[in-house]
């Protein structure tokens, strides 16, 4: 029983990171109709930025802040203006193809321009173990889970409780009505891209100490986050949290009780089951679109 509880808790920590990346999927989709298949690479790139700033002599907190600033400019503003805005005029398919190409370019760019090797990454938490009712948990798992949950819940509170967050939701629900109400639609959409970039930086800070900084570290993460977003409901930010946690816990249990070889297939299996019985996701709502 203690092994089971330990696996579940560790799965919560991993799943909370999936939830951070999945939240980026849902935010971009709701605000601008963008599906970013380079989301995993949006986590990988800040990890290497932090390594570069660290090599330049900055301590980890300053390297993280500098990375956030660069990420908002490159992964937020430049991605919106250079790829999303021009291509969304032509429908969803061009942006899907473009982000897949962007993901491939980012991976190969880092492999060719930086390194193909895995690089160690400084951790936020010390190597400490706790024993809670017979269950051994690490400080890294506890800290990762707490920080990730705070970020997800903080983002939801920002969207629901602040004037800017409500304006962003109004843009997501109906762009034309938001324009009539005097909301600056382009600015609200940029805020969404900027928040997605910041969440990617936070995910990189939390996940890289465990999985190391490598050019292909975002590939699996992006896929699992995409499945988690659909499992929870692509039009519901709380669904991203539920989907991420569900994937993280189930893949941990599958690796322990079935086979580690099936771990990466768990997200796909849950995704197929949810799509079959509840296509809008566990917390998603049906949306009618007029043509």
PDB file of C-alpha atoms in Angstrom:
ATOM      1  CA  UNK A   1       0.000   0.000   0.000  1.00  0.00           C
ATOM      2  CA  UNK A   2       2.833   2.396   0.839  1.00  0.00           C
ATOM      3  CA  UNK A   3       4.394   1.737  -2.573  1.00  0.00           C
ATOM      4  CA  UNK A   4       1.059   2.536  -4.223  1.00  0.00           C
ATOM      5  CA  UNK A   5       0.701   5.819  -2.297  1.00  0.00           C
ATOM      6  CA  UNK A   6       4.299   6.739  -3.099  1.00  0.00           C
ATOM      7  CA  UNK A   7       3.688   6.168  -6.799  1.00  0.00           C
ATOM      8  CA  UNK A   8       0.490   8.223  -6.667  1.00  0.00           C
ATOM      9  CA  UNK A   9       2.219  11.144  -4.958  1.00  0.00           C
ATOM     10  CA  UNK A  10       5.128  11.077  -7.393  1.00  0.00           C
ATOM     11  CA  UNK A  11       2.576  10.953 -10.215  1.00  0.00           C
ATOM     12  CA  UNK A  12       0.895  14.063  -8.819  1.00  0.00           C
ATOM     13  CA  UNK A  13       4.232  15.929  -8.980  1.00  0.00           C
ATOM     14  CA  UNK A  14       4.928  14.837 -12.563  1.00  0.00           C
ATOM     15  CA  UNK A  15       1.315  15.412 -13.592  1.00  0.00           C
ATOM     16  CA  UNK A  16       1.349  18.953 -12.232  1.00  0.00           C
ATOM     17  CA  UNK A  17       4.148  19.783 -14.700  1.00  0.00           C
ATOM     18  CA  UNK A  18       2.120  18.254 -17.531  1.00  0.00           C
ATOM     19  CA  UNK A  19      -0.723  20.489 -16.329  1.00  0.00           C
ATOM     20  CA  UNK A  20       1.454  23.607 -16.671  1.00  0.00           C
ATOM     21  CA  UNK A  21       2.218  22.810 -20.300  1.00  0.00           C
ATOM     22  CA  UNK A  22      -1.376  21.686 -20.942  1.00  0.00           C
ATOM     23  CA  UNK A  23      -2.660  24.981 -19.546  1.00  0.00           C
ATOM     24  CA  UNK A  24      -0.655  26.747 -22.261  1.00  0.00           C
ATOM     25  CA  UNK A  25      -2.478  24.677 -24.885  1.00  0.00           C
ATOM     26  CA  UNK A  26      -5.914  25.592 -23.508  1.00  0.00           C
ATOM     27  CA  UNK A  27      -5.096  29.295 -23.053  1.00  0.00           C
ATOM     28  CA  UNK A  28      -3.838  29.730 -26.619  1.00  0.00           C
ATOM     29  CA  UNK A  29      -6.775  27.783 -28.019  1.00  0.00           C
ATOM     30  CA  UNK A  30      -9.377  29.751 -26.096  1.00  0.00           C
ATOM     31  CA  UNK A  31      -7.870  33.183 -26.770  1.00  0.00           C
ATOM     32  CA  UNK A  32      -6.769  32.880 -30.377  1.00  0.00           C
ATOM     33  CA  UNK A  33      -7.761  29.469 -31.746  1.00  0.00           C
ATOM     34  CA  UNK A  34      -4.083  28.508 -31.916  1.00  0.00           C
ATOM     35  CA  UNK A  35      -2.863  24.948 -31.362  1.00  0.00           C
ATOM     36  CA  UNK A  36       0.842  25.114 -30.644  1.00  0.00           C
ATOM     37  CA  UNK A  37       2.471  21.754 -31.364  1.00  0.00           C
ATOM     38  CA  UNK A  38       5.813  23.286 -30.391  1.00  0.00           C
ATOM     39  CA  UNK A  39       4.642  23.597 -26.775  1.00  0.00           C
ATOM     40  CA  UNK A  40       7.159  20.994 -25.593  1.00  0.00           C
ATOM     41  CA  UNK A  41       9.964  22.895 -27.312  1.00  0.00           C
ATOM     42  CA  UNK A  42       8.671  26.068 -25.632  1.00  0.00           C
ATOM     43  CA  UNK A  43       9.669  24.311 -22.388  1.00  0.00           C
ATOM     44  CA  UNK A  44      12.980  23.008 -23.749  1.00  0.00           C
ATOM     45  CA  UNK A  45      14.204  26.403 -25.024  1.00  0.00           C
ATOM     46  CA  UNK A  46      13.924  28.227 -21.652  1.00  0.00           C
ATOM     47  CA  UNK A  47      15.868  25.380 -20.039  1.00  0.00           C
ATOM     48  CA  UNK A  48      18.802  26.045 -22.380  1.00  0.00           C
ATOM     49  CA  UNK A  49      18.388  29.813 -21.932  1.00  0.00           C
ATOM     50  CA  UNK A  50      18.774  29.360 -18.178  1.00  0.00           C
ATOM     51  CA  UNK A  51      21.849  27.201 -18.751  1.00  0.00           C
ATOM     52  CA  UNK A  52      23.343  29.902 -20.998  1.00  0.00           C
ATOM     53  CA  UNK A  53      22.629  32.662 -18.476  1.00  0.00           C
ATOM     54  CA  UNK A  54      24.059  30.436 -15.750  1.00  0.00           C
ATOM     55  CA  UNK A  55      27.225  29.905 -17.791  1.00  0.00           C
ATOM     56  CA  UNK A  56      27.473  33.703 -18.074  1.00  0.00           C
ATOM     57  CA  UNK A  57      27.645  33.914 -14.293  1.00  0.00           C
ATOM     58  CA  UNK A  58      24.065  34.592 -13.261  1.00  0.00           C
ATOM     59  CA  UNK A  59      22.697  32.672 -10.264  1.00  0.00           C
ATOM     60  CA  UNK A  60      19.630  30.533 -10.952  1.00  0.00           C
ATOM     61  CA  UNK A  61      16.991  33.059  -9.731  1.00  0.00           C
ATOM     62  CA  UNK A  62      18.423  35.840 -11.933  1.00  0.00           C
ATOM     63  CA  UNK A  63      18.867  33.417 -14.835  1.00  0.00           C
ATOM     64  CA  UNK A  64      15.191  32.468 -14.475  1.00  0.00           C
ATOM     65  CA  UNK A  65      14.064  36.122 -14.476  1.00  0.00           C
ATOM     66  CA  UNK A  66      16.241  36.940 -17.503  1.00  0.00           C
ATOM     67  CA  UNK A  67      14.858  33.856 -19.277  1.00  0.00           C
ATOM     68  CA  UNK A  68      11.287  34.966 -18.561  1.00  0.00           C
ATOM     69  CA  UNK A  69      11.987  38.362 -20.132  1.00  0.00           C
ATOM     70  CA  UNK A  70      13.519  36.821 -23.251  1.00  0.00           C
ATOM     71  CA  UNK A  71      10.766  34.180 -23.462  1.00  0.00           C
ATOM     72  CA  UNK A  72       7.972  36.770 -23.352  1.00  0.00           C
ATOM     73  CA  UNK A  73       9.662  38.530 -26.265  1.00  0.00           C
ATOM     74  CA  UNK A  74      10.583  35.493 -28.348  1.00  0.00           C
ATOM     75  CA  UNK A  75       8.056  32.777 -27.424  1.00  0.00           C
ATOM     76  CA  UNK A  76       5.293  35.293 -26.767  1.00  0.00           C
ATOM     77  CA  UNK A  77       5.451  38.407 -28.922  1.00  0.00           C
ATOM     78  CA  UNK A  78       7.598  37.126 -31.814  1.00  0.00           C
ATOM     79  CA  UNK A  79       5.674  33.821 -32.028  1.00  0.00           C
ATOM     80  CA  UNK A  80       2.355  35.684 -32.111  1.00  0.00           C
ATOM     81  CA  UNK A  81       3.406  38.335 -34.623  1.00  0.00           C
ATOM     82  CA  UNK A  82       5.627  36.165 -36.788  1.00  0.00           C
ATOM     83  CA  UNK A  83       3.674  32.908 -36.998  1.00  0.00           C
ATOM     84  CA  UNK A  84       0.266  32.922 -35.343  1.00  0.00           C
ATOM     85  CA  UNK A  85      -1.155  36.217 -36.641  1.00  0.00           C
ATOM     86  CA  UNK A  86      -0.249  35.773 -40.346  1.00  0.00           C
ATOM     87  CA  UNK A  87      -1.246  32.101 -40.544  1.00  0.00           C
ATOM     88  CA  UNK A  88      -4.486  32.118 -38.552  1.00  0.00           C
ATOM     89  CA  UNK A  89      -6.067  34.205 -41.337  1.00  0.00           C
ATOM     90  CA  UNK A  90      -5.852  31.074 -43.497  1.00  0.00           C
ATOM     91  CA  UNK A  91      -7.412  28.646 -41.018  1.00  0.00           C
ATOM     92  CA  UNK A  92      -6.170  26.227 -38.404  1.00  0.00           C
ATOM     93  CA  UNK A  93      -4.205  23.802 -40.583  1.00  0.00           C
ATOM     94  CA  UNK A  94      -1.372  26.234 -41.559  1.00  0.00           C
ATOM     95  CA  UNK A  95      -0.669  27.066 -37.893  1.00  0.00           C
ATOM     96  CA  UNK A  96      -0.630  23.356 -37.021  1.00  0.00           C
ATOM     97  CA  UNK A  97       1.879  22.617 -39.779  1.00  0.00           C
ATOM     98  CA  UNK A  98       3.945  25.688 -38.905  1.00  0.00           C
ATOM     99  CA  UNK A  99       4.221  24.801 -35.204  1.00  0.00           C
ATOM    100  CA  UNK A 100       5.189  21.222 -36.045  1.00  0.00           C
ATOM    101  CA  UNK A 101       7.915  22.630 -38.282  1.00  0.00           C
ATOM    102  CA  UNK A 102       8.916  25.079 -35.553  1.00  0.00           C
ATOM    103  CA  UNK A 103       9.277  22.202 -33.093  1.00  0.00           C
ATOM    104  CA  UNK A 104      11.526  20.271 -35.481  1.00  0.00           C
ATOM    105  CA  UNK A 105      13.597  23.387 -36.198  1.00  0.00           C
ATOM    106  CA  UNK A 106      14.002  24.164 -32.486  1.00  0.00           C
ATOM    107  CA  UNK A 107      15.145  20.628 -31.645  1.00  0.00           C
ATOM    108  CA  UNK A 108      17.629  20.453 -34.484  1.00  0.00           C
ATOM    109  CA  UNK A 109      18.789  24.022 -33.891  1.00  0.00           C
ATOM    110  CA  UNK A 110      19.699  23.234 -30.281  1.00  0.00           C
ATOM    111  CA  UNK A 111      21.311  19.908 -31.258  1.00  0.00           C
ATOM    112  CA  UNK A 112      23.444  21.509 -33.960  1.00  0.00           C
ATOM    113  CA  UNK A 113      24.082  24.873 -32.328  1.00  0.00           C
ATOM    114  CA  UNK A 114      24.478  23.951 -28.660  1.00  0.00           C
ATOM    115  CA  UNK A 115      24.853  20.257 -27.924  1.00  0.00           C
ATOM    116  CA  UNK A 116      23.258  16.869 -28.487  1.00  0.00           C
ATOM    117  CA  UNK A 117      24.255  15.734 -25.001  1.00  0.00           C
ATOM    118  CA  UNK A 118      22.101  15.853 -21.902  1.00  0.00           C
ATOM    119  CA  UNK A 119      23.176  18.597 -19.525  1.00  0.00           C
ATOM    120  CA  UNK A 120      22.693  18.605 -15.742  1.00  0.00           C
ATOM    121  CA  UNK A 121      20.498  21.383 -14.451  1.00  0.00           C
ATOM    122  CA  UNK A 122      20.605  22.961 -10.977  1.00  0.00           C
ATOM    123  CA  UNK A 123      17.681  21.930  -8.806  1.00  0.00           C
ATOM    124  CA  UNK A 124      15.492  24.243  -6.777  1.00  0.00           C
ATOM    125  CA  UNK A 125      15.200  21.833  -3.887  1.00  0.00           C
ATOM    126  CA  UNK A 126      17.695  19.975  -1.705  1.00  0.00           C
ATOM    127  CA  UNK A 127      17.948  16.177  -1.756  1.00  0.00           C
ATOM    128  CA  UNK A 128      15.839  15.484   1.325  1.00  0.00           C
ATOM    129  CA  UNK A 129      13.474  12.637   2.097  1.00  0.00           C
ATOM    130  CA  UNK A 130      10.391  12.706   4.301  1.00  0.00           C
ATOM    131  CA  UNK A 131       8.502   9.805   5.785  1.00  0.00           C
ATOM    132  CA  UNK A 132       4.782  10.513   6.066  1.00  0.00           C
ATOM    133  CA  UNK A 133       2.771   7.581   7.479  1.00  0.00           C
ATOM    134  CA  UNK A 134       5.248   5.143   5.971  1.00  0.00           C
ATOM    135  CA  UNK A 135       5.275   6.844   2.573  1.00  0.00           C
ATOM    136  CA  UNK A 136       8.672   8.202   1.525  1.00  0.00           C
ATOM    137  CA  UNK A 137       8.467  11.439  -0.459  1.00  0.00           C
ATOM    138  CA  UNK A 138      11.229  13.694  -1.681  1.00  0.00           C
ATOM    139  CA  UNK A 139      11.430  17.427  -1.116  1.00  0.00           C
ATOM    140  CA  UNK A 140      11.721  17.848  -4.892  1.00  0.00           C
ATOM    141  CA  UNK A 141       8.360  16.090  -5.450  1.00  0.00           C
ATOM    142  CA  UNK A 142       6.664  18.132  -2.733  1.00  0.00           C
ATOM    143  CA  UNK A 143       8.139  21.418  -3.943  1.00  0.00           C
ATOM    144  CA  UNK A 144       7.372  20.681  -7.606  1.00  0.00           C
ATOM    145  CA  UNK A 145       3.771  19.760  -6.799  1.00  0.00           C
ATOM    146  CA  UNK A 146       3.190  22.809  -4.601  1.00  0.00           C
ATOM    147  CA  UNK A 147       4.761  25.301  -7.019  1.00  0.00           C
ATOM    148  CA  UNK A 148       3.018  23.854 -10.072  1.00  0.00           C
ATOM    149  CA  UNK A 149      -0.370  23.838  -8.336  1.00  0.00           C
ATOM    150  CA  UNK A 150       0.153  27.420  -7.160  1.00  0.00           C
ATOM    151  CA  UNK A 151       0.959  28.493 -10.726  1.00  0.00           C
ATOM    152  CA  UNK A 152      -2.063  26.719 -12.239  1.00  0.00           C
ATOM    153  CA  UNK A 153      -4.470  27.936  -9.550  1.00  0.00           C
ATOM    154  CA  UNK A 154      -2.916  31.427  -9.633  1.00  0.00           C
ATOM    155  CA  UNK A 155      -3.437  31.603 -13.396  1.00  0.00           C
ATOM    156  CA  UNK A 156      -7.060  30.562 -12.974  1.00  0.00           C
ATOM    157  CA  UNK A 157      -7.568  33.150 -10.227  1.00  0.00           C
ATOM    158  CA  UNK A 158      -6.017  35.816 -12.472  1.00  0.00           C
ATOM    159  CA  UNK A 159      -8.394  34.889 -15.288  1.00  0.00           C
ATOM    160  CA  UNK A 160     -11.474  34.807 -13.048  1.00  0.00           C
ATOM    161  CA  UNK A 161     -10.847  37.565 -10.511  1.00  0.00           C
ATOM    162  CA  UNK A 162      -9.071  40.385 -12.345  1.00  0.00           C
ATOM    163  CA  UNK A 163     -10.392  42.863 -14.901  1.00  0.00           C
ATOM    164  CA  UNK A 164      -7.639  41.909 -17.353  1.00  0.00           C
ATOM    165  CA  UNK A 165      -8.328  38.206 -16.891  1.00  0.00           C
ATOM    166  CA  UNK A 166     -12.047  38.682 -17.489  1.00  0.00           C
ATOM    167  CA  UNK A 167     -11.287  40.747 -20.580  1.00  0.00           C
ATOM    168  CA  UNK A 168      -9.087  37.895 -21.841  1.00  0.00           C
ATOM    169  CA  UNK A 169     -11.943  35.455 -21.274  1.00  0.00           C
ATOM    170  CA  UNK A 170     -14.351  37.778 -23.064  1.00  0.00           C
ATOM    171  CA  UNK A 171     -12.008  37.806 -26.062  1.00  0.00           C
ATOM    172  CA  UNK A 172     -11.839  34.019 -25.929  1.00  0.00           C
ATOM    173  CA  UNK A 173     -15.625  33.670 -25.927  1.00  0.00           C
ATOM    174  CA  UNK A 174     -16.488  36.218 -28.603  1.00  0.00           C
ATOM    175  CA  UNK A 175     -13.935  38.492 -30.254  1.00  0.00           C
ATOM    176  CA  UNK A 176     -16.489  40.696 -32.010  1.00  0.00           C
ATOM    177  CA  UNK A 177     -18.511  41.342 -28.848  1.00  0.00           C
ATOM    178  CA  UNK A 178     -15.307  42.067 -26.924  1.00  0.00           C
ATOM    179  CA  UNK A 179     -14.329  44.642 -29.553  1.00  0.00           C
ATOM    180  CA  UNK A 180     -17.745  46.313 -29.306  1.00  0.00           C
ATOM    181  CA  UNK A 181     -17.333  46.502 -25.518  1.00  0.00           C
ATOM    182  CA  UNK A 182     -14.085  48.445 -25.993  1.00  0.00           C
ATOM    183  CA  UNK A 183     -11.659  45.673 -25.064  1.00  0.00           C
ATOM    184  CA  UNK A 184      -8.255  45.902 -26.747  1.00  0.00           C
ATOM    185  CA  UNK A 185      -8.397  42.465 -28.381  1.00  0.00           C
ATOM    186  CA  UNK A 186      -4.807  42.314 -29.786  1.00  0.00           C
ATOM    187  CA  UNK A 187      -3.407  43.288 -26.379  1.00  0.00           C
ATOM    188  CA  UNK A 188      -5.459  40.624 -24.575  1.00  0.00           C
ATOM    189  CA  UNK A 189      -4.322  37.964 -27.046  1.00  0.00           C
ATOM    190  CA  UNK A 190      -0.685  39.047 -26.551  1.00  0.00           C
ATOM    191  CA  UNK A 191      -1.152  38.707 -22.787  1.00  0.00           C
ATOM    192  CA  UNK A 192      -2.261  35.114 -23.385  1.00  0.00           C
ATOM    193  CA  UNK A 193       0.854  34.347 -25.430  1.00  0.00           C
ATOM    194  CA  UNK A 194       3.003  36.018 -22.751  1.00  0.00           C
ATOM    195  CA  UNK A 195       1.403  33.945 -19.969  1.00  0.00           C
ATOM    196  CA  UNK A 196       1.984  30.805 -22.009  1.00  0.00           C
ATOM    197  CA  UNK A 197       5.684  31.736 -22.335  1.00  0.00           C
ATOM    198  CA  UNK A 198       5.986  32.322 -18.579  1.00  0.00           C
ATOM    199  CA  UNK A 199       4.295  29.006 -17.784  1.00  0.00           C
ATOM    200  CA  UNK A 200       6.761  27.293 -20.140  1.00  0.00           C
ATOM    201  CA  UNK A 201       9.671  28.891 -18.250  1.00  0.00           C
ATOM    202  CA  UNK A 202       8.251  27.695 -14.935  1.00  0.00           C
ATOM    203  CA  UNK A 203       7.753  24.172 -16.318  1.00  0.00           C
ATOM    204  CA  UNK A 204      11.367  24.171 -17.555  1.00  0.00           C
ATOM    205  CA  UNK A 205      12.622  25.250 -14.133  1.00  0.00           C
ATOM    206  CA  UNK A 206      10.703  22.452 -12.410  1.00  0.00           C
ATOM    207  CA  UNK A 207      11.150  19.533 -14.798  1.00  0.00           C
ATOM    208  CA  UNK A 208      14.702  19.962 -16.104  1.00  0.00           C
ATOM    209  CA  UNK A 209      16.547  19.052 -12.865  1.00  0.00           C
ATOM    210  CA  UNK A 210      14.908  15.604 -13.103  1.00  0.00           C
ATOM    211  CA  UNK A 211      14.980  14.931 -16.854  1.00  0.00           C
ATOM    212  CA  UNK A 212      18.150  16.963 -17.687  1.00  0.00           C
ATOM    213  CA  UNK A 213      18.419  19.597 -20.419  1.00  0.00           C
ATOM    214  CA  UNK A 214      18.416  17.865 -23.789  1.00  0.00           C
ATOM    215  CA  UNK A 215      17.384  18.967 -27.259  1.00  0.00           C
ATOM    216  CA  UNK A 216      14.534  16.421 -27.426  1.00  0.00           C
ATOM    217  CA  UNK A 217      13.267  16.806 -23.843  1.00  0.00           C
ATOM    218  CA  UNK A 218      10.205  18.713 -25.056  1.00  0.00           C
ATOM    219  CA  UNK A 219       9.026  16.077 -27.534  1.00  0.00           C
ATOM    220  CA  UNK A 220       7.450  13.694 -25.053  1.00  0.00           C
ATOM    221  CA  UNK A 221       6.380  16.480 -22.727  1.00  0.00           C
ATOM    222  CA  UNK A 222       4.548  18.298 -25.512  1.00  0.00           C
ATOM    223  CA  UNK A 223       2.689  15.160 -26.583  1.00  0.00           C
ATOM    224  CA  UNK A 224       1.609  14.301 -23.050  1.00  0.00           C
ATOM    225  CA  UNK A 225       0.557  17.881 -22.339  1.00  0.00           C
ATOM    226  CA  UNK A 226      -1.512  17.915 -25.534  1.00  0.00           C
ATOM    227  CA  UNK A 227      -3.233  14.660 -24.558  1.00  0.00           C
ATOM    228  CA  UNK A 228      -3.747  15.981 -21.009  1.00  0.00           C
ATOM    229  CA  UNK A 229      -5.372  19.156 -22.325  1.00  0.00           C
ATOM    230  CA  UNK A 230      -7.826  17.152 -24.451  1.00  0.00           C
ATOM    231  CA  UNK A 231      -8.494  14.624 -21.687  1.00  0.00           C
ATOM    232  CA  UNK A 232      -9.426  17.407 -19.276  1.00  0.00           C
ATOM    233  CA  UNK A 233     -11.261  19.508 -21.850  1.00  0.00           C
ATOM    234  CA  UNK A 234      -9.568  21.754 -24.380  1.00  0.00           C
ATOM    235  CA  UNK A 235     -11.887  24.683 -23.586  1.00  0.00           C
ATOM    236  CA  UNK A 236     -11.522  24.471 -19.815  1.00  0.00           C
ATOM    237  CA  UNK A 237      -8.367  25.603 -17.990  1.00  0.00           C
ATOM    238  CA  UNK A 238      -9.271  23.485 -14.938  1.00  0.00           C
ATOM    239  CA  UNK A 239      -9.420  20.519 -17.265  1.00  0.00           C
ATOM    240  CA  UNK A 240      -5.710  20.966 -17.993  1.00  0.00           C
ATOM    241  CA  UNK A 241      -4.974  20.409 -14.305  1.00  0.00           C
ATOM    242  CA  UNK A 242      -7.205  17.338 -14.116  1.00  0.00           C
ATOM    243  CA  UNK A 243      -5.804  15.868 -17.338  1.00  0.00           C
ATOM    244  CA  UNK A 244      -2.195  16.469 -16.312  1.00  0.00           C
ATOM    245  CA  UNK A 245      -2.620  14.875 -12.888  1.00  0.00           C
ATOM    246  CA  UNK A 246      -4.513  11.925 -14.361  1.00  0.00           C
ATOM    247  CA  UNK A 247      -1.804  11.239 -16.937  1.00  0.00           C
ATOM    248  CA  UNK A 248       1.015  11.624 -14.403  1.00  0.00           C
ATOM    249  CA  UNK A 249      -0.515   9.248 -11.852  1.00  0.00           C
ATOM    250  CA  UNK A 250      -1.657   6.619 -14.366  1.00  0.00           C
ATOM    251  CA  UNK A 251       1.688   6.428 -16.166  1.00  0.00           C
ATOM    252  CA  UNK A 252       3.478   5.975 -12.836  1.00  0.00           C
ATOM    253  CA  UNK A 253       1.152   3.130 -11.856  1.00  0.00           C
ATOM    254  CA  UNK A 254       1.383   1.536 -15.289  1.00  0.00           C
ATOM    255  CA  UNK A 255       5.188   1.635 -15.198  1.00  0.00           C
ATOM    256  CA  UNK A 256       5.251  -0.018 -11.764  1.00  0.00           C
ATOM    257  CA  UNK A 257       2.504  -2.631 -12.080  1.00  0.00           C
ATOM    258  CA  UNK A 258       2.466  -3.452 -15.825  1.00  0.00           C
ATOM    259  CA  UNK A 259       5.748  -2.542 -17.518  1.00  0.00           C
ATOM    260  CA  UNK A 260       7.938   0.569 -17.841  1.00  0.00           C
ATOM    261  CA  UNK A 261       7.795  -0.028 -21.600  1.00  0.00           C
ATOM    262  CA  UNK A 262       4.113   1.017 -21.603  1.00  0.00           C
ATOM    263  CA  UNK A 263       4.617   4.208 -19.591  1.00  0.00           C
ATOM    264  CA  UNK A 264       4.693   6.574 -22.554  1.00  0.00           C
ATOM    265  CA  UNK A 265       1.608   4.952 -24.094  1.00  0.00           C
ATOM    266  CA  UNK A 266      -0.618   5.629 -21.085  1.00  0.00           C
ATOM    267  CA  UNK A 267      -1.504   9.191 -22.109  1.00  0.00           C
ATOM    268  CA  UNK A 268      -2.515   7.977 -25.581  1.00  0.00           C
ATOM    269  CA  UNK A 269      -4.700   5.189 -24.152  1.00  0.00           C
ATOM    270  CA  UNK A 270      -6.521   7.568 -21.780  1.00  0.00           C
ATOM    271  CA  UNK A 271      -6.869  10.081 -24.604  1.00  0.00           C
ATOM    272  CA  UNK A 272      -8.501   7.497 -26.884  1.00  0.00           C
ATOM    273  CA  UNK A 273     -10.863   6.319 -24.132  1.00  0.00           C
ATOM    274  CA  UNK A 274     -11.971   9.856 -23.281  1.00  0.00           C
ATOM    275  CA  UNK A 275     -12.412  10.862 -26.916  1.00  0.00           C
ATOM    276  CA  UNK A 276     -14.528   7.753 -27.483  1.00  0.00           C
ATOM    277  CA  UNK A 277     -16.967   8.329 -24.597  1.00  0.00           C
ATOM    278  CA  UNK A 278     -16.715  12.102 -23.932  1.00  0.00           C
ATOM    279  CA  UNK A 279     -15.261  13.879 -26.965  1.00  0.00           C
ATOM    280  CA  UNK A 280     -15.320  17.311 -25.325  1.00  0.00           C
ATOM    281  CA  UNK A 281     -13.089  16.084 -22.464  1.00  0.00           C
ATOM    282  CA  UNK A 282     -13.848  15.321 -18.823  1.00  0.00           C
ATOM    283  CA  UNK A 283     -14.547  18.959 -17.885  1.00  0.00           C
ATOM    284  CA  UNK A 284     -15.034  20.415 -21.360  1.00  0.00           C
ATOM    285  CA  UNK A 285     -18.287  21.770 -22.711  1.00  0.00           C
ATOM    286  CA  UNK A 286     -19.801  21.306 -26.116  1.00  0.00           C
ATOM    287  CA  UNK A 287     -19.274  24.368 -28.301  1.00  0.00           C
ATOM    288  CA  UNK A 288     -21.463  25.090 -31.266  1.00  0.00           C
ATOM    289  CA  UNK A 289     -19.748  26.897 -34.121  1.00  0.00           C
ATOM    290  CA  UNK A 290     -21.685  28.718 -36.795  1.00  0.00           C
ATOM    291  CA  UNK A 291     -20.446  28.489 -40.346  1.00  0.00           C
TER     292      UNK A 291
END
